[in-house]
C-alpha positions as a printed NumPy array, in Angstrom:
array([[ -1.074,  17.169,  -6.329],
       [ -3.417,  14.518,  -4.991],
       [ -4.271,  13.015,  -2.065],
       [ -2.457,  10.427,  -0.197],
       [ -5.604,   7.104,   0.414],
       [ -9.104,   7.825,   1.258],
       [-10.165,   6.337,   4.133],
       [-12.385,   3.328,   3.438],
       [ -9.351,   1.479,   0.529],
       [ -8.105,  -1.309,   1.778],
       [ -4.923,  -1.355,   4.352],
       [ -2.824,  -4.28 ,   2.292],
       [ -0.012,  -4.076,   4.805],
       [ -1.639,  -4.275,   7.768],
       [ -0.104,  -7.536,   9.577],
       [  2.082,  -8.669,   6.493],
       [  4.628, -10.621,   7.754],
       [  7.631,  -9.121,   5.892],
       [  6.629,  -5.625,   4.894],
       [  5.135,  -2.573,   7.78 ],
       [  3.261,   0.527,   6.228],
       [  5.046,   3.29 ,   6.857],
       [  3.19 ,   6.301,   5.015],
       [  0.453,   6.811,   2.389],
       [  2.294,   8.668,  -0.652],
       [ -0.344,   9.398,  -2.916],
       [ -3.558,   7.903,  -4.561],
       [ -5.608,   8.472,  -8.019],
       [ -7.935,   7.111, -10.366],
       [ -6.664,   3.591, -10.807],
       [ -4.774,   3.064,  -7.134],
       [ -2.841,   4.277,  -4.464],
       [  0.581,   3.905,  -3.181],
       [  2.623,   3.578,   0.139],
       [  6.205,   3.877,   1.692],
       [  6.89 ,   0.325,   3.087],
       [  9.461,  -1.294,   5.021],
       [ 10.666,  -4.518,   4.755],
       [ 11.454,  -6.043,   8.03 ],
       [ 13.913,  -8.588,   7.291],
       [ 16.605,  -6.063,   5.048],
       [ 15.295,  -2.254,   6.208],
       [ 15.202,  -1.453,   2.912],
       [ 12.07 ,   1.102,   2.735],
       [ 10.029,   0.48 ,  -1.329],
       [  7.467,   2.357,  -2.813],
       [  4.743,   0.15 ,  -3.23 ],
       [  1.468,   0.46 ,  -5.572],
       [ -1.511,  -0.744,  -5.369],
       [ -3.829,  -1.187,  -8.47 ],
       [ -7.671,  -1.618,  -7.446],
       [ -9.593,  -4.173,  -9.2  ],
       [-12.658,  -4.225,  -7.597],
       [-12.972,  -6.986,  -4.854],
       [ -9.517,  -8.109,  -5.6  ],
       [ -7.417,  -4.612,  -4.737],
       [ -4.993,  -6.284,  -2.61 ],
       [ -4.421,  -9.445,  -4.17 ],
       [ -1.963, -11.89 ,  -2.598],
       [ -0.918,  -9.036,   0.101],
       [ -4.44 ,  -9.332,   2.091]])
């Protein structure tokens, strides 16, 4: 099993206006991903991240 995010990867959730981290699943070579919430619905999504360089969180950040 590997590790849930590394500190130092960006936090893409972090003030989003619709969706609130709620846990780090798991992470490996080519991302990470993270149990969200969306605040409008309460629907909780598993959301991954793919890093590309400078642009890892993409229209999120």
């Amino acid at each position: 099993m590997q590790k849930a995010q590394p500190a130092g990867r960006p936090e893409p959730l972090v003030g989003h206006p619709r969706y609130e981290k709620i846990k780090d699943l798991n992470s490996g070579t080519f991302g990470f991903v993270q149990l969200a919430r969306d605040k409008a619905t309460g629907e909780t999504w598993a959301v991954k991240f793919i890093e590309r360089g400078d642009k890892a969180c993409g229209p999120l950040c």
